[in-house]
PDB file of C-alpha atoms in Angstrom:
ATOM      1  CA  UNK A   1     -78.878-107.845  77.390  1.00 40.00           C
ATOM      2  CA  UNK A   2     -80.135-108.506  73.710  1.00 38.00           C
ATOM      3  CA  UNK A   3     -82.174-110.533  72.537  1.00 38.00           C
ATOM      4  CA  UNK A   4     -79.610-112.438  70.737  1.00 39.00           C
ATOM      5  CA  UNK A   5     -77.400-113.063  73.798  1.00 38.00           C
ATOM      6  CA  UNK A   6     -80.321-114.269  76.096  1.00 40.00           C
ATOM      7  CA  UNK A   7     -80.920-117.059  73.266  1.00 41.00           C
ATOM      8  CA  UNK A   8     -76.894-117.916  73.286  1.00 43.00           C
ATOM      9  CA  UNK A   9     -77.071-119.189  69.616  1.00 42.00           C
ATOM     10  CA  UNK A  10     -75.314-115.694  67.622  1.00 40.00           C
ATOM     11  CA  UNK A  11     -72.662-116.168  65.434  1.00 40.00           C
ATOM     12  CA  UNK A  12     -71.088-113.855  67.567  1.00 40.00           C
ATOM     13  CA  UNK A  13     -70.483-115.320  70.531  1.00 40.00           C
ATOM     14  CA  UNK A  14     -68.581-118.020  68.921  1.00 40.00           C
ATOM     15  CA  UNK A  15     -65.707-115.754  67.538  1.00 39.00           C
ATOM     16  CA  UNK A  16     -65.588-113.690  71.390  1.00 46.00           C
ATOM     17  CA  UNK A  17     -64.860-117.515  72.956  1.00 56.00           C
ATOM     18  CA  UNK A  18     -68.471-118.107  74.083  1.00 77.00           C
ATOM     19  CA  UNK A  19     -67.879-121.532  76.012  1.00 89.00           C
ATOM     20  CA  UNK A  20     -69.980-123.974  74.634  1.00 92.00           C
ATOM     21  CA  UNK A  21     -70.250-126.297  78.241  1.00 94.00           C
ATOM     22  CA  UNK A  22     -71.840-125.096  81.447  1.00 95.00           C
ATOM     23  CA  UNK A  23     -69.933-124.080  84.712  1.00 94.00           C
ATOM     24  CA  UNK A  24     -69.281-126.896  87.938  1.00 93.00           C
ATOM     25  CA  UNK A  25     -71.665-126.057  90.016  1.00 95.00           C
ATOM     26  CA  UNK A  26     -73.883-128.002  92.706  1.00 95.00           C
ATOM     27  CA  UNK A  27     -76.434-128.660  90.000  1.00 96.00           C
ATOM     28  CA  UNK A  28     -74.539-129.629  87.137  1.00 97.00           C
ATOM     29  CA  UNK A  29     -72.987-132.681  89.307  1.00 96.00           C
ATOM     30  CA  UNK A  30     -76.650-133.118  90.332  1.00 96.00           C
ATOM     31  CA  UNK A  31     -77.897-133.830  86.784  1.00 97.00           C
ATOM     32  CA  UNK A  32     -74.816-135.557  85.392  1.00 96.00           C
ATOM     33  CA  UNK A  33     -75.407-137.858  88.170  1.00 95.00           C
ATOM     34  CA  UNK A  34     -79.063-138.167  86.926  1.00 96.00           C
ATOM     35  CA  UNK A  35     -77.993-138.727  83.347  1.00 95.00           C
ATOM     36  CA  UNK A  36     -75.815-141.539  83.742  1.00 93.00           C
ATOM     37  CA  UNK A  37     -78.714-143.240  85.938  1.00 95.00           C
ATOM     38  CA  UNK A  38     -81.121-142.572  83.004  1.00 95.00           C
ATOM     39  CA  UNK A  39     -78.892-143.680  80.471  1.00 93.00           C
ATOM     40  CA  UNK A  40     -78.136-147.195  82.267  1.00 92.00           C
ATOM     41  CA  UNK A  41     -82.052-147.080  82.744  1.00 94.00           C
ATOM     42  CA  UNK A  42     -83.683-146.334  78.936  1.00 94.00           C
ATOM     43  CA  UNK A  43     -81.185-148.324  77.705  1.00 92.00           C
ATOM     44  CA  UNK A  44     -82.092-151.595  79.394  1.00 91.00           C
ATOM     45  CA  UNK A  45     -85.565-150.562  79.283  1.00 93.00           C
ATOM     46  CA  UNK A  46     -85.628-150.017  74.952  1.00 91.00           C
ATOM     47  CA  UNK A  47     -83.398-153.401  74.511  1.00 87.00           C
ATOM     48  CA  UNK A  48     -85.983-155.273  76.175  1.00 88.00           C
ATOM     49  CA  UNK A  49     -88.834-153.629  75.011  1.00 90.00           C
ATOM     50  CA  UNK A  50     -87.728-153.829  71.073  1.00 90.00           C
ATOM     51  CA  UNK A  51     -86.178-155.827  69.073  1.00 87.00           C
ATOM     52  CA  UNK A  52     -82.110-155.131  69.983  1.00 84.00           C
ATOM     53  CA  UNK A  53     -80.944-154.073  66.946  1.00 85.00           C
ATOM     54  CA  UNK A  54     -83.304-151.617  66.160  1.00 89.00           C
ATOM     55  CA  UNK A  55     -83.330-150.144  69.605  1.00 88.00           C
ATOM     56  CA  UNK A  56     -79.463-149.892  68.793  1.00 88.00           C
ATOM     57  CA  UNK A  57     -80.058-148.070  65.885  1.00 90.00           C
ATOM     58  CA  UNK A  58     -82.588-145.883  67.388  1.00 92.00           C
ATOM     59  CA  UNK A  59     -80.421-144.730  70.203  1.00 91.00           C
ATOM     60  CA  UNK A  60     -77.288-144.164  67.542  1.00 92.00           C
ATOM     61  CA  UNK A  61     -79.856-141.953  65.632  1.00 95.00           C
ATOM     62  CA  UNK A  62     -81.126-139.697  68.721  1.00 95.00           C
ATOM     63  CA  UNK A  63     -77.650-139.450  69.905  1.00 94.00           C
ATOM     64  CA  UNK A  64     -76.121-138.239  66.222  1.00 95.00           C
ATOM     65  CA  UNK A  65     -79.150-136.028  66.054  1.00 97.00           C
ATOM     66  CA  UNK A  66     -79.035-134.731  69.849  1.00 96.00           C
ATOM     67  CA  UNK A  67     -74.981-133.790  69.027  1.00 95.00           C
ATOM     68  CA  UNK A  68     -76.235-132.027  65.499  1.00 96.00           C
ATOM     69  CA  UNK A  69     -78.472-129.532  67.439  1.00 96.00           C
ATOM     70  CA  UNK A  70     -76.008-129.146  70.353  1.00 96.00           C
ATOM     71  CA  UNK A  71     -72.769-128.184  67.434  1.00 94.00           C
ATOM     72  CA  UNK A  72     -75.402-125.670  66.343  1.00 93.00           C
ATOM     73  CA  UNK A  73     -75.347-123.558  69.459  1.00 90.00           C
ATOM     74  CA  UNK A  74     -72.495-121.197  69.562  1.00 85.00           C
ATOM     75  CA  UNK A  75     -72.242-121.193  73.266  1.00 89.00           C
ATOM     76  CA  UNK A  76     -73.696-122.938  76.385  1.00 94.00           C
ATOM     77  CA  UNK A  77     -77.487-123.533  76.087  1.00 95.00           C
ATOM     78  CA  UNK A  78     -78.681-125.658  78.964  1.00 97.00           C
ATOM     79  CA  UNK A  79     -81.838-127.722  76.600  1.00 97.00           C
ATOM     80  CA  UNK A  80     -79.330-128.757  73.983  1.00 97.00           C
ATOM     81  CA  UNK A  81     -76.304-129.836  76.625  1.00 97.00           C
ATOM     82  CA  UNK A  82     -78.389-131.794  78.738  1.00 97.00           C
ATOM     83  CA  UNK A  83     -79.995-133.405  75.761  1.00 97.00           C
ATOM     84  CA  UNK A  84     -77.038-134.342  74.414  1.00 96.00           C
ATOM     85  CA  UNK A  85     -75.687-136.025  77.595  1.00 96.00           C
ATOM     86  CA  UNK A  86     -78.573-138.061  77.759  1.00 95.00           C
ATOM     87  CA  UNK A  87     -78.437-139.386  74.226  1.00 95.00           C
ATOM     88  CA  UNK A  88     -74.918-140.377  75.080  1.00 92.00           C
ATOM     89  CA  UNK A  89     -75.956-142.114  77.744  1.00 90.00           C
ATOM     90  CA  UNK A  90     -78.132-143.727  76.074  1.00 92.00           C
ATOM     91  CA  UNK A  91     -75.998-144.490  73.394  1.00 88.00           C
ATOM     92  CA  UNK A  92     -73.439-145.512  75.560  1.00 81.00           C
ATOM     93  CA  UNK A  93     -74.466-147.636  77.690  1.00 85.00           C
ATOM     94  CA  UNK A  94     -75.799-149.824  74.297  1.00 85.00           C
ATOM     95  CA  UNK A  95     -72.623-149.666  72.238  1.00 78.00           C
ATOM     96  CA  UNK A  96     -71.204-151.241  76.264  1.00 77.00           C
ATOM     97  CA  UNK A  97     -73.651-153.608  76.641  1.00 78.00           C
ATOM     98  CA  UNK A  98     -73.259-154.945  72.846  1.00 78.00           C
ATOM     99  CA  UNK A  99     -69.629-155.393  73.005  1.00 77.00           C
ATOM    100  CA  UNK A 100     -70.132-158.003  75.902  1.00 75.00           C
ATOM    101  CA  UNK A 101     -73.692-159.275  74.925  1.00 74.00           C
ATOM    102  CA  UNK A 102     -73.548-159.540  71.140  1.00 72.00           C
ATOM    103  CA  UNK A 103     -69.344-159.801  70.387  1.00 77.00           C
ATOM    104  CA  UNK A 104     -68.969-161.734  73.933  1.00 82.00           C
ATOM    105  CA  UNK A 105     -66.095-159.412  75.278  1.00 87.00           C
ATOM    106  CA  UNK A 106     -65.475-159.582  79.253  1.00 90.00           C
ATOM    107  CA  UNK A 107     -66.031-157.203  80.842  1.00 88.00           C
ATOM    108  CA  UNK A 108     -62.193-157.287  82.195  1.00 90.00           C
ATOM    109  CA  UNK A 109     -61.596-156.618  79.062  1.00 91.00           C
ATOM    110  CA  UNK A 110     -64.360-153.759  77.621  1.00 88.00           C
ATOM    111  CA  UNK A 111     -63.015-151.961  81.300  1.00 88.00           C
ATOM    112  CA  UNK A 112     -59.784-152.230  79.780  1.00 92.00           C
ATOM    113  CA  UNK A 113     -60.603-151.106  76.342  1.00 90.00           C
ATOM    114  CA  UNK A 114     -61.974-148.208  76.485  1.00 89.00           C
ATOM    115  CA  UNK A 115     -60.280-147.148  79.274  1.00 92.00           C
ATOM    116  CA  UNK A 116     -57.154-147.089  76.890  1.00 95.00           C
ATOM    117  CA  UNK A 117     -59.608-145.630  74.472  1.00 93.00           C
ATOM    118  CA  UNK A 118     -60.408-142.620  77.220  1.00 94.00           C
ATOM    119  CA  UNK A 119     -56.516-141.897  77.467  1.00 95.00           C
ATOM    120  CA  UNK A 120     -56.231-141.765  73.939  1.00 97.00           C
ATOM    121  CA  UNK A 121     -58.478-139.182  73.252  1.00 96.00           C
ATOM    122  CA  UNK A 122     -57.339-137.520  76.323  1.00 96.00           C
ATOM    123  CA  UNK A 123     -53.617-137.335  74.992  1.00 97.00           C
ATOM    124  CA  UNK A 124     -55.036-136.543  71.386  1.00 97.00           C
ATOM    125  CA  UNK A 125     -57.337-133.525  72.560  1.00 96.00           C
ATOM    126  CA  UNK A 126     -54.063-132.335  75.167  1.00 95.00           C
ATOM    127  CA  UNK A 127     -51.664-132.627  72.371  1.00 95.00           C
ATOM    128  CA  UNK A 128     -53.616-130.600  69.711  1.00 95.00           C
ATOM    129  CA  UNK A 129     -55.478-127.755  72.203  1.00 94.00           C
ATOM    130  CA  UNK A 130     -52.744-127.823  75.135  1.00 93.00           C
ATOM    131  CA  UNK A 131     -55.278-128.032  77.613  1.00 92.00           C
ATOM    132  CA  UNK A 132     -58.293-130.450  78.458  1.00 93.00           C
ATOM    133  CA  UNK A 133     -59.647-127.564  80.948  1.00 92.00           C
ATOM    134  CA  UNK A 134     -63.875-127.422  80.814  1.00 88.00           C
ATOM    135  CA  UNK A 135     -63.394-123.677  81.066  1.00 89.00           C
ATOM    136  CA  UNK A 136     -62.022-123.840  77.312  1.00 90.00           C
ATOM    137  CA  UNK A 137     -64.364-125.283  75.011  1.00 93.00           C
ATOM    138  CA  UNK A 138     -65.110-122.615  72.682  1.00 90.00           C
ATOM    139  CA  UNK A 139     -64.716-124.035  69.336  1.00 90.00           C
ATOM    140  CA  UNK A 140     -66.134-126.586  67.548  1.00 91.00           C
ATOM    141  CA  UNK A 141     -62.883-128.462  67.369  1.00 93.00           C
ATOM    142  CA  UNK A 142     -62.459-128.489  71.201  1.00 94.00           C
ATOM    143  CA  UNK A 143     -65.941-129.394  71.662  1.00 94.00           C
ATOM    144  CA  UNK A 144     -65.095-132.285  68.885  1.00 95.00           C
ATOM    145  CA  UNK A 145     -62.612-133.793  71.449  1.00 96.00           C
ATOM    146  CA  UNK A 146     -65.063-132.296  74.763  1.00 95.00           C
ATOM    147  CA  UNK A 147     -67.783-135.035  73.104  1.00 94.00           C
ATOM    148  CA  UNK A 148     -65.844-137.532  72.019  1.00 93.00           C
ATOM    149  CA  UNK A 149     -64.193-137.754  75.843  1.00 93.00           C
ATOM    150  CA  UNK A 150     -67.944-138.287  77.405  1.00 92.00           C
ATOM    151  CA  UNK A 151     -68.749-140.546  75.083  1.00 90.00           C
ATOM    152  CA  UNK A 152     -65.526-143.029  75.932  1.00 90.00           C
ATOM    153  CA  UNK A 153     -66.552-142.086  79.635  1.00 88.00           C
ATOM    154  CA  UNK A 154     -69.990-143.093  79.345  1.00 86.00           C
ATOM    155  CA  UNK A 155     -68.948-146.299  77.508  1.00 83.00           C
ATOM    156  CA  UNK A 156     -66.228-146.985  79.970  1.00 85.00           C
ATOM    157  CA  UNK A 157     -68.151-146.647  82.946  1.00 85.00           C
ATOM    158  CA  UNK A 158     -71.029-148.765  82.094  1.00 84.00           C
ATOM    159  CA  UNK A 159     -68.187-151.467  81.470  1.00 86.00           C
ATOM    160  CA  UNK A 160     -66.731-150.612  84.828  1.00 89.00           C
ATOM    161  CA  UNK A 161     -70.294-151.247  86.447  1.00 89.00           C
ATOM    162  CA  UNK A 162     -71.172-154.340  85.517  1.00 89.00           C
ATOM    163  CA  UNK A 163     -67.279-155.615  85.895  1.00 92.00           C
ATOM    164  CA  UNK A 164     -67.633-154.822  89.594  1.00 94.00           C
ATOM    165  CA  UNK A 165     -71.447-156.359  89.712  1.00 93.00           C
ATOM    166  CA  UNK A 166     -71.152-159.305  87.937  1.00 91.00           C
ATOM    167  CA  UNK A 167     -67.812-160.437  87.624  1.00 91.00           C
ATOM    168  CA  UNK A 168     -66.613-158.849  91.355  1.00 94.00           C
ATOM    169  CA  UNK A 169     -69.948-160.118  92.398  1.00 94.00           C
ATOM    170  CA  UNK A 170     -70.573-156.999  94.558  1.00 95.00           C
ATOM    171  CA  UNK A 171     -73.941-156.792  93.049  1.00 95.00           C
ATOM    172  CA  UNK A 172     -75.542-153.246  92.116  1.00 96.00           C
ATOM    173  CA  UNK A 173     -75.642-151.533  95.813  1.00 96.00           C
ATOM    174  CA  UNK A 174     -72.383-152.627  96.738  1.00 96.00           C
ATOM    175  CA  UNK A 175     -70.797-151.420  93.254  1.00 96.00           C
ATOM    176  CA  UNK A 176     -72.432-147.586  93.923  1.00 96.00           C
ATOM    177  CA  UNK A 177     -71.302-147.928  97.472  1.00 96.00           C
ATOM    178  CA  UNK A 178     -67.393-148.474  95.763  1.00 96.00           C
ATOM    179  CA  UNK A 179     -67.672-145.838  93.442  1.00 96.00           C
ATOM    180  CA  UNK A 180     -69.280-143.075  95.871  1.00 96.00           C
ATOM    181  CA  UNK A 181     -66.174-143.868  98.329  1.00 97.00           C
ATOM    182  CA  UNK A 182     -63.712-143.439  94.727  1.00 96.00           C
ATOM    183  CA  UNK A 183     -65.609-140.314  93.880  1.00 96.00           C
ATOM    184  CA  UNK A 184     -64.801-138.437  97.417  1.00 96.00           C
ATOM    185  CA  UNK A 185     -61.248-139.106  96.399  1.00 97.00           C
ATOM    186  CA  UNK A 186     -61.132-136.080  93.763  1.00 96.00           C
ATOM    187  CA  UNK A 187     -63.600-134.270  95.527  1.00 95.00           C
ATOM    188  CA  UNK A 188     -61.110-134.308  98.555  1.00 96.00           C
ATOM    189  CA  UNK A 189     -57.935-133.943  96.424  1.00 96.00           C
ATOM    190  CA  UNK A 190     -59.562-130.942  94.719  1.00 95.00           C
ATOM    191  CA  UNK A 191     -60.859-128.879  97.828  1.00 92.00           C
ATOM    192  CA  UNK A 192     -58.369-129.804 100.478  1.00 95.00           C
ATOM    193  CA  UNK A 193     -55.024-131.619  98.944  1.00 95.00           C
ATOM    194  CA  UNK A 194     -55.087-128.706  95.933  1.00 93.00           C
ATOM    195  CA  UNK A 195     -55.325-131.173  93.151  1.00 96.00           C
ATOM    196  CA  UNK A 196     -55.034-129.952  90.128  1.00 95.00           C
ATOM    197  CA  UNK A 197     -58.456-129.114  89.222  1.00 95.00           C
ATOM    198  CA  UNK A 198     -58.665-130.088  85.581  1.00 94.00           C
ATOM    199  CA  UNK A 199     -57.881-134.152  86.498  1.00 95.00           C
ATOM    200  CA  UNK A 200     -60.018-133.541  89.580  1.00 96.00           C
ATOM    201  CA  UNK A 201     -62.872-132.560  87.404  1.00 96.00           C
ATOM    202  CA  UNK A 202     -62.506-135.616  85.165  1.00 95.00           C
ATOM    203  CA  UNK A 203     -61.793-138.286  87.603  1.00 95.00           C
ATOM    204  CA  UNK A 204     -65.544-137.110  89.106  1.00 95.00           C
ATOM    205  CA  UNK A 205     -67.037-136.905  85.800  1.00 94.00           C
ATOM    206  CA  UNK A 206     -65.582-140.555  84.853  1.00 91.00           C
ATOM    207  CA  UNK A 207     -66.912-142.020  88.663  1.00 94.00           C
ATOM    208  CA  UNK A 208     -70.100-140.724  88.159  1.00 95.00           C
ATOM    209  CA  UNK A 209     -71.127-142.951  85.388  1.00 90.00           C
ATOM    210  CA  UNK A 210     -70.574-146.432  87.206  1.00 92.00           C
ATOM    211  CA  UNK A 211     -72.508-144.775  90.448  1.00 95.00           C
ATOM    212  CA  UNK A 212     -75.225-143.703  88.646  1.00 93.00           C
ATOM    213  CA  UNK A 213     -75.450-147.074  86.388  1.00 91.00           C
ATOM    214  CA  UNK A 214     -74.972-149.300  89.399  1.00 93.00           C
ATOM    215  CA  UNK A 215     -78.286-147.252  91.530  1.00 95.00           C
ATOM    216  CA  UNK A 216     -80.283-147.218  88.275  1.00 94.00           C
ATOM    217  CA  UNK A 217     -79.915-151.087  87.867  1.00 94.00           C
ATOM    218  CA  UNK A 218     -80.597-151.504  91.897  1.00 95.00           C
ATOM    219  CA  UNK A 219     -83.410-149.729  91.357  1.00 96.00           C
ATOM    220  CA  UNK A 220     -85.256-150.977  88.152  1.00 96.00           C
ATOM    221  CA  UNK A 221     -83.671-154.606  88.434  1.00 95.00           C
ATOM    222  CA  UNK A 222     -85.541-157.937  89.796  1.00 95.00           C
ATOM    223  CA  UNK A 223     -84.762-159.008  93.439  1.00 94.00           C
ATOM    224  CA  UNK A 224     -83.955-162.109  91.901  1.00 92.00           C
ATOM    225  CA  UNK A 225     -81.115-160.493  90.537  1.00 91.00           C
ATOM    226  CA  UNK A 226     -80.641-158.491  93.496  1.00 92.00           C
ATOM    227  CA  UNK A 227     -82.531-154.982  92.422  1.00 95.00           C
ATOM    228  CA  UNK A 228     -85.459-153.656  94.162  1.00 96.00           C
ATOM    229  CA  UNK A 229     -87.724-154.732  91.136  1.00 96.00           C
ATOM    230  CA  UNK A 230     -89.350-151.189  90.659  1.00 96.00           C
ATOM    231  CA  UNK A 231     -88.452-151.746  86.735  1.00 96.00           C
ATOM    232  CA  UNK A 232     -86.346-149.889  84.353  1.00 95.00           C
ATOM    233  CA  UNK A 233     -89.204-148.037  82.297  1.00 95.00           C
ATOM    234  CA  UNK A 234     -90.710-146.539  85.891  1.00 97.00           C
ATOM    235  CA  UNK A 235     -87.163-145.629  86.939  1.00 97.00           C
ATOM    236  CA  UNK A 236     -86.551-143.953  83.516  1.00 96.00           C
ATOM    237  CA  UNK A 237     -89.357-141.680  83.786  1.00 97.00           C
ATOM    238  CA  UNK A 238     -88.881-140.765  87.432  1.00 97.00           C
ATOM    239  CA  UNK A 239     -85.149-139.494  86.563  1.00 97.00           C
ATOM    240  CA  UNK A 240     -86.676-137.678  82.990  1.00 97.00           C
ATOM    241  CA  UNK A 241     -88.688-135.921  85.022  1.00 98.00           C
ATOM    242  CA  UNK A 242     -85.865-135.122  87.470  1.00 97.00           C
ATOM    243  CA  UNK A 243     -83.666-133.960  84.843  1.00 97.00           C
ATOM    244  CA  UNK A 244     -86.322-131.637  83.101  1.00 97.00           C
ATOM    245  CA  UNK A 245     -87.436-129.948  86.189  1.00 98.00           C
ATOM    246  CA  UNK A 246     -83.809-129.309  87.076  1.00 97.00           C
ATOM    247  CA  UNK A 247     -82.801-128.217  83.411  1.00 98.00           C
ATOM    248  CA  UNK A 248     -85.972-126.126  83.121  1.00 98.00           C
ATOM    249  CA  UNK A 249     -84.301-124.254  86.486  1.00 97.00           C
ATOM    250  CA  UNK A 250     -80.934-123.686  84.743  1.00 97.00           C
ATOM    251  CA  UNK A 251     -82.456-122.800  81.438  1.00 96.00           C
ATOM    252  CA  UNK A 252     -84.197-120.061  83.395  1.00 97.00           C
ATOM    253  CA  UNK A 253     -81.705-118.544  85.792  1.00 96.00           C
ATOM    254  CA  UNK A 254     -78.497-119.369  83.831  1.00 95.00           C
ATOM    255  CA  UNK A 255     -76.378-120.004  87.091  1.00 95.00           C
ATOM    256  CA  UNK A 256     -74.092-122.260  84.874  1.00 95.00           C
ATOM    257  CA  UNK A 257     -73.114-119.937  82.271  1.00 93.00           C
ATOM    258  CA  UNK A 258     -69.515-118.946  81.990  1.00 89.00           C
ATOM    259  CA  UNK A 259     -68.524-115.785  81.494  1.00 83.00           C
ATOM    260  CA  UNK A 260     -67.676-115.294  77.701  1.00 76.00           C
ATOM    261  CA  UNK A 261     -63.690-114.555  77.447  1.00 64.00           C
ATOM    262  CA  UNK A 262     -61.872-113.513  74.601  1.00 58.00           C
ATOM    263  CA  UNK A 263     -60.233-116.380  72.321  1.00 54.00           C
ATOM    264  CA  UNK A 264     -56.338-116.649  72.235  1.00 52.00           C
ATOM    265  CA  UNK A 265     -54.923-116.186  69.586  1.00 53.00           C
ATOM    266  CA  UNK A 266     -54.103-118.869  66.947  1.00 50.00           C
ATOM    267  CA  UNK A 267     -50.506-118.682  67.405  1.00 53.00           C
ATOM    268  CA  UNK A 268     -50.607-118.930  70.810  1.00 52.00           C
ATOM    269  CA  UNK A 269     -52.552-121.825  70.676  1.00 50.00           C
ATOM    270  CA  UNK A 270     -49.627-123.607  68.202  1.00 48.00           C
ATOM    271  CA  UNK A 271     -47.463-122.571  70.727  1.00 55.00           C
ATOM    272  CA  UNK A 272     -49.405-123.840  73.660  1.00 51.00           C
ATOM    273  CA  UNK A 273     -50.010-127.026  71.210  1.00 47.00           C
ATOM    274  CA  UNK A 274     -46.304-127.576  71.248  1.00 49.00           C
ATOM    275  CA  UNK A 275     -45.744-127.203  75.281  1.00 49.00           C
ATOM    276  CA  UNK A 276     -44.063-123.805  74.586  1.00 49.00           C
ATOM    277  CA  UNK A 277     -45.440-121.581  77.688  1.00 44.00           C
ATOM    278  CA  UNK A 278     -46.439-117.810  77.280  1.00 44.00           C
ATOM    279  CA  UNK A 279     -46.419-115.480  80.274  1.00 41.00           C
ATOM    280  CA  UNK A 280     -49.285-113.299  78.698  1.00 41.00           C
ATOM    281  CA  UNK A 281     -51.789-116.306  78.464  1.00 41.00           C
ATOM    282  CA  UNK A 282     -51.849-118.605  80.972  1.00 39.00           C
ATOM    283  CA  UNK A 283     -54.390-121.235  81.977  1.00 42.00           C
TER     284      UNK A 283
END
């Protein structure tokens, strides 16, 4: 292996269909799981520990900076990816929090907002690429619509969280109890019912965010308000510390690289695009 290739940043790889996203496996569940915790965490912790508005526009900086370097990469690098996903936690949970907070939305409503908002870049990204599969992002376009879906999850998900902890009233422990019962329901459909695996895959990724909110805010949350009281700045830096040592194990063995595949070819993408099937390239 070259040097090049062990760095996954060459030109190269980009044109051969280098995926730019790792592969599902036990760890990458692990720390997205992680992430959304952190990101429900920093986020209250930086709100309450600066002035609002400026933490706001601290976290949108990081996050447009943390997606600059990861567009950069021409394929999969585990630093950048996992980076990313925390900035748009970060991010967010914020641009979440200031839609009911600052512009006094419900959170009935912010659920149902940007769960529209989730569909419609899911039917966007389907209708242009033909496929919303994690297995083909391998352009910057389809990573484009790969970043703009976690973002919309991210933001949806906090919403979803505190709509079942405040205004359900289940409170933060009951809430990740919910959602870790709604999360075995893809996991299920995908290894036993034969789901198809692409909704399977985002149905988990979308669940994970309220679970990991809601145990982040039981965590670092007063008892008064029915958290254990540890405090979100020490439950940040427990899961940053989580998240390095488990990145700094991917960045070293690489067990959630996929393969590099060759690219289809632009007309069969059109026609894919347009819902016209092609028996020599198949998802």
């Amino acid at each position: 292996m070259t040097r090049h290739a062990r760095s996954g940043n060459t030109a190269a790889d980009d044109f051969r269909g280098a995926v730019r996203v790792p592969g599902i496996i036990a760890a990458f569940w692990i720390v997205k799981g992680l992430s959304t915790a952190l990101g429900e965490g920093a986020s209250d912790y930086l709100v309450q520990a600066m002035a609002p508005p400026l933490a706001v526009v601290l976290g949108f900086a990081a996050f447009l900076i943390a997606l600059a370097v990861q567009f950069r990469q021409a394929r999969y690098w585990a630093w950048t990816y996992w980076c990313a996903v925390a900035m748009v936690g970060i991010f967010g949970t914020m641009a979440a929090d200031v839609m009911h907070v600052a512009l006094g939305v419900p959170y009935t409503l912010s659920s149902l907002l940007y769960t529209l908002l989730l569909l419609a870049v899911f039917w966007l990204w389907r209708r242009t690429e033909g496929t919303l599969s994690m297995h083909s992002i391998d352009s910057p376009r389809r990573e484009a619509f790969y970043w703009a879906t976690v973002v919309a999850t991210f933001a949806m998900g906090t919403a979803l969280g505190d709509f079942t902890a405040f205004t359900l009233h289940l409170g933060y422990f009951a809430s990740a109890f919910v959602f870790a019962v709604l999360i075995l329901v893809p996991a299920v459909g995908y290894r036993w019912l034969h789901w198809n695996p692409v909704f399977c895959f985002w149905a988990a990724y979308v669940i994970t965010r309220p679970l990991g909110a809601s145990i982040a805010d039981g965590l670092g949350k007063p008892r008064s308000v029915g958290g254990l009281g540890l405090g979100d700045g020490p439950v940040t830096l427990a899961l940053l510390a989580l998240i390095v040592l488990l990145v700094a194990r991917l960045a070293m063995t690489k067990a959630d690289v996929q393969p590099v595949r060759e690219r289809e070819p632009a007309a069969v993408r059109v026609r894919r695009a347009a819902g016209v099937s092609h028996p020599e390239h198949t998802e």
